Coordinates of C-alpha atoms in Angstrom, one line a residue:
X1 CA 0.0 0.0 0.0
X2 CA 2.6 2.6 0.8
X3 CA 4.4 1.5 -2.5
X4 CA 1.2 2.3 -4.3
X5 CA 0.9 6.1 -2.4
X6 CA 4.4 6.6 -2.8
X7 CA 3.9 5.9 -7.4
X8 CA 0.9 8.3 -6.7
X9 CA 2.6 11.0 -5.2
X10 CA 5.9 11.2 -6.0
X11 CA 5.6 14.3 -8.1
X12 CA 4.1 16.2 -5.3
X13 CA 6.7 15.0 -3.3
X14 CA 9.2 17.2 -5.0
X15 CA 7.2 20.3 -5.3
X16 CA 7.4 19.7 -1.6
X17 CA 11.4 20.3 -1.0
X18 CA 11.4 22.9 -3.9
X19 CA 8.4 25.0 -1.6
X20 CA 9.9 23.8 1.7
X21 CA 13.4 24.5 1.5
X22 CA 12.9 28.2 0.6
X23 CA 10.6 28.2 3.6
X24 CA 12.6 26.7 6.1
X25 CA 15.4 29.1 5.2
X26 CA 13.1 32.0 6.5
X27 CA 11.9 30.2 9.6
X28 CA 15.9 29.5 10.4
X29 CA 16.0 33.7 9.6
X30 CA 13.4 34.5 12.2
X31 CA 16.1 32.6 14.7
X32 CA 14.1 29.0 14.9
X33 CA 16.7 26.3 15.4
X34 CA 16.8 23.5 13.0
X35 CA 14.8 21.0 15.1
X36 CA 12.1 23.8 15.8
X37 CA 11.7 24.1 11.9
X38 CA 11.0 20.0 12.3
X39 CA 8.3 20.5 15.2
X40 CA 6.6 23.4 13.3
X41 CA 6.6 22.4 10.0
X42 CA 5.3 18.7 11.3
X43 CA 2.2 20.0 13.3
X44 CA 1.5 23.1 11.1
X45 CA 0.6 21.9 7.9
X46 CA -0.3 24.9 6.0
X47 CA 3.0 26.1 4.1
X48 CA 1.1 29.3 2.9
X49 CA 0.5 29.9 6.7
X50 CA 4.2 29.1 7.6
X51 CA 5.5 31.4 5.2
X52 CA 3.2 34.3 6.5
X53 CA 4.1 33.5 10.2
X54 CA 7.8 34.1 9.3
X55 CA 7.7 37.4 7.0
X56 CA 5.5 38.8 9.0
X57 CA 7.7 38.5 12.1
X58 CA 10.3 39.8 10.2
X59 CA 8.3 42.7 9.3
X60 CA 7.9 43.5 13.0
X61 CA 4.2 42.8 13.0
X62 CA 2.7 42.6 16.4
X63 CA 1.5 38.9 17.0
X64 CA -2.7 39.4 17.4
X65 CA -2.4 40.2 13.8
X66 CA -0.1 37.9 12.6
X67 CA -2.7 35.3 14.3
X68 CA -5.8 36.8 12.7
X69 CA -3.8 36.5 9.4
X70 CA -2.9 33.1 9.7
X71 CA -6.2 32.4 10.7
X72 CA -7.9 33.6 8.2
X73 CA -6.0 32.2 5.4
X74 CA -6.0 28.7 7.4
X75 CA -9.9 28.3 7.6
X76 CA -10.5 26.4 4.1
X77 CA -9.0 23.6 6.4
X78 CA -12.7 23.3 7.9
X79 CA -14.3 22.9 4.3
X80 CA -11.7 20.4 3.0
X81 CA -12.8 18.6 6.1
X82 CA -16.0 18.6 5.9
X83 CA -16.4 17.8 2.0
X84 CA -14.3 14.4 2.2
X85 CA -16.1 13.6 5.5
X86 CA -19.1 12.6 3.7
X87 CA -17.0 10.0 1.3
X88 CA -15.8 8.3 4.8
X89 CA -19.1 7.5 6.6
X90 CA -17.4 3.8 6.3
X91 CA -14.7 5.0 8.8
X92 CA -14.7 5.0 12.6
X93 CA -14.8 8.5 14.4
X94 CA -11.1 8.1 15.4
X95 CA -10.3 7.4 11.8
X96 CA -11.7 10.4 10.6
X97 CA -10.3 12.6 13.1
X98 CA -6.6 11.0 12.4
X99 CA -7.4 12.2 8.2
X100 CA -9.0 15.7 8.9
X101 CA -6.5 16.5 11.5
X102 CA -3.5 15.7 9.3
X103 CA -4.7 16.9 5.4
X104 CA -3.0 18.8 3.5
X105 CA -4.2 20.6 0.3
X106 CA -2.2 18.0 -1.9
X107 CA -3.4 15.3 0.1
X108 CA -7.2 16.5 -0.2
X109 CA -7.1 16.5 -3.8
X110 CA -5.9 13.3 -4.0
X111 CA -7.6 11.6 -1.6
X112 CA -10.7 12.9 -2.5
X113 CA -10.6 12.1 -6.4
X114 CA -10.0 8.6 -5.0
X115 CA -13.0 8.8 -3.3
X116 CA -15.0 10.1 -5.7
X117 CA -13.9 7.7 -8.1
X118 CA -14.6 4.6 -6.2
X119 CA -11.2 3.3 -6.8
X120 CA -9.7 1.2 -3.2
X121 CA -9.2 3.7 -1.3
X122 CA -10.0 4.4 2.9
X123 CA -9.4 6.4 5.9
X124 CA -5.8 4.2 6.0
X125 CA -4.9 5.1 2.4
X126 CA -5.4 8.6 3.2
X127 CA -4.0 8.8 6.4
X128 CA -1.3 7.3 5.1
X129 CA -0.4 9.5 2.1
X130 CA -1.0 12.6 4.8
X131 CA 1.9 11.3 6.8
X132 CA 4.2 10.8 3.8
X133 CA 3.0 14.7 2.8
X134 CA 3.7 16.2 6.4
X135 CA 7.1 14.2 7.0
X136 CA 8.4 15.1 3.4
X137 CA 7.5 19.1 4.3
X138 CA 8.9 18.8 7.4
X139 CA 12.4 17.4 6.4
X140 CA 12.6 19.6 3.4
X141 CA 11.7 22.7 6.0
X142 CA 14.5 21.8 8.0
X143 CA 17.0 20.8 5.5
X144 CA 16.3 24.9 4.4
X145 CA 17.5 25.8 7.7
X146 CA 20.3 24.0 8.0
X147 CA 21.0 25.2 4.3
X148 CA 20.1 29.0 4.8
X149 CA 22.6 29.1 8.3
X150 CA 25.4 28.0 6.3
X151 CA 24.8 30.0 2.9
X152 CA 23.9 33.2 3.1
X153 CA 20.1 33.5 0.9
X154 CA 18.5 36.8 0.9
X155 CA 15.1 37.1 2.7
X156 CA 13.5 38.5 0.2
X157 CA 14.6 36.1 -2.4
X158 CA 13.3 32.8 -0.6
X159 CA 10.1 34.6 0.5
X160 CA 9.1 35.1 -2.8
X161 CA 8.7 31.5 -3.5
X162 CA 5.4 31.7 -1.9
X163 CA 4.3 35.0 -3.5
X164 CA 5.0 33.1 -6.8
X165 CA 3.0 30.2 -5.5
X166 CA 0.1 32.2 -5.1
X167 CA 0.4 34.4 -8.3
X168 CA 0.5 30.4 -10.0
X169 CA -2.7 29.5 -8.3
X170 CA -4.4 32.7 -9.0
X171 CA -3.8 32.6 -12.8
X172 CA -4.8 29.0 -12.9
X173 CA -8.4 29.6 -11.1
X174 CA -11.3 30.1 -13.5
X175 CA -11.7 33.4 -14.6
X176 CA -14.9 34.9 -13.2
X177 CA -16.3 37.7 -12.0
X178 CA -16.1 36.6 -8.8
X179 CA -12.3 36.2 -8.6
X180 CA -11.8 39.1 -10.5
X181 CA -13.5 41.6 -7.9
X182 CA -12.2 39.6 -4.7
X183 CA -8.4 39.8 -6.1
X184 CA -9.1 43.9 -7.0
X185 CA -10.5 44.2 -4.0
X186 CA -8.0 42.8 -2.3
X187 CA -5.5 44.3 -3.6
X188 CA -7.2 47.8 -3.3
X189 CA -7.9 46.9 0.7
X190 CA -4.1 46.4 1.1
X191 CA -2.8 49.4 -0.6
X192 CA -5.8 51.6 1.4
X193 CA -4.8 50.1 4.6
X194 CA -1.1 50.6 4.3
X195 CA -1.8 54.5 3.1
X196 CA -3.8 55.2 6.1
X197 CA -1.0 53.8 8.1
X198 CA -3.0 50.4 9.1
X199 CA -0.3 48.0 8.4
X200 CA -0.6 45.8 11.4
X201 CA -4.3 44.9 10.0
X202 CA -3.6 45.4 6.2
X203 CA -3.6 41.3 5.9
X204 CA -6.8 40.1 7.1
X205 CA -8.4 43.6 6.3
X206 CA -7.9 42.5 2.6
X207 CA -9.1 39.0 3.2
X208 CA -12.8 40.0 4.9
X209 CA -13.0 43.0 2.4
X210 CA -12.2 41.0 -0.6
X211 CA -14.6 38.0 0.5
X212 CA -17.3 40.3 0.9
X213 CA -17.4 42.3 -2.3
X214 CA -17.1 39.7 -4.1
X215 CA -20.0 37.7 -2.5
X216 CA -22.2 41.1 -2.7
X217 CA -21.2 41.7 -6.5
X218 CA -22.0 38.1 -7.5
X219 CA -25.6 38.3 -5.4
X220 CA -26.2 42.0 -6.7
X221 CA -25.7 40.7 -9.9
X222 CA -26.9 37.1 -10.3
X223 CA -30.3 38.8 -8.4
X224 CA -30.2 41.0 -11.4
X225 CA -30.1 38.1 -13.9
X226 CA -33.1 37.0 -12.6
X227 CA -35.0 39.5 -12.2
X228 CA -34.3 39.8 -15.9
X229 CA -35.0 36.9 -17.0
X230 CA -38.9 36.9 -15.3

């Protein structure tokens, strides 16, 4: 069985230690010792999340809003858990728990095509390919800082990695309007917040204000289509 996960996910594998070196070299920046990269990179499995933890502490952002940051960004977790629930009704409770508590966003899209499929796949299965996920981030996280504390890799440079990463899985969403006006907005809300001198709330200012137009323009304007349409 791990044979079979390891053929599967191989190629994620690798993005892995090209995402997770870059990060643990910030995380070993912010002062974390190699084994502290280890412990956080094992239990925290949101790289995104990571990433923002260590620029913003870099930036000298006060820690409430580093939190409500983090937060925000980290609370798809909850969906992804509850949409492959459902496809695991055949597990025990403690089963279920061991998968949701351990998912990555990888993992959830493989696991849950598996699922949906109807291909052999369980709770072990995907417990099982969560592990290998978490224990390949967390090695390639702390090979980064054992990396960046012998050669010399300018903050900025690393941190981009995951600014790239996003800019990737923006272009590749579909385009709608939607996504359009939550990315403006976004955008806008950051630029609005910094001018007035908001930095330490610039972050998840962006996120609420960015959700929220573009749930209002999409209701404003599918409400029009059918008021159209009668």
């Amino acid at each position: 069985m791990v044979l079979r996960i390891f053929k599967i996910v191989w190629p994620v594998m690798l993005t892995y230690v090209a995402i997770g070196a870059p990060c643990g070299m910030i995380m070993g920046q912010t002062g974390m010792e190699p084994w502290m990269v280890f412990a956080l990179s094992s239990t925290f499995v949101t790289g995104s999340g990571q990433f923002m933890i260590c620029n913003l502490w870099l930036a000298g952002v006060p820690a409430p809003s580093i939190i409500a940051s983090v937060a925000a960004i980290s609370s798809r977790f909850a969906l992804y858990s509850a949409s492959i629930a459902p496809h695991l009704t055949g597990a025990s409770k403690r089963q279920t728990l061991a998968v949701a508590a351990t998912l990555t966003e990888e993992a959830y899209g493989i696991s849950l095509a598996k699922l949906v499929e109807g291909e052999d796949w369980g709770p072990r299965e995907s417990f099982v390919l969560n592990v290998i996920l978490i224990a390949t981030w967390g090695v390639s996280c702390t090979m980064g800082a054992i990396v960046g504390a012998v050669v010399d890799v300018p903050t900025a440079v690393a941190a981009f990695v995951c600014t790239s990463l996003f800019i990737c899985l923006l272009f590749s969403q579909r385009l709608s309007r939607g996504n359009v006006v939550a990315a403006v907005s976004s955008a806008v809300s950051v630029a609005v917040c910094k001018f007035l001198g908001l930095v330490n709330i610039a972050v998840p200012a962006s996120v609420v204000a960015g959700i929220a137009i573009a749930l209002a323009c999409d209701a404003v304007f599918d409400g029009r289509g059918a008021r159209d349409a009668r």
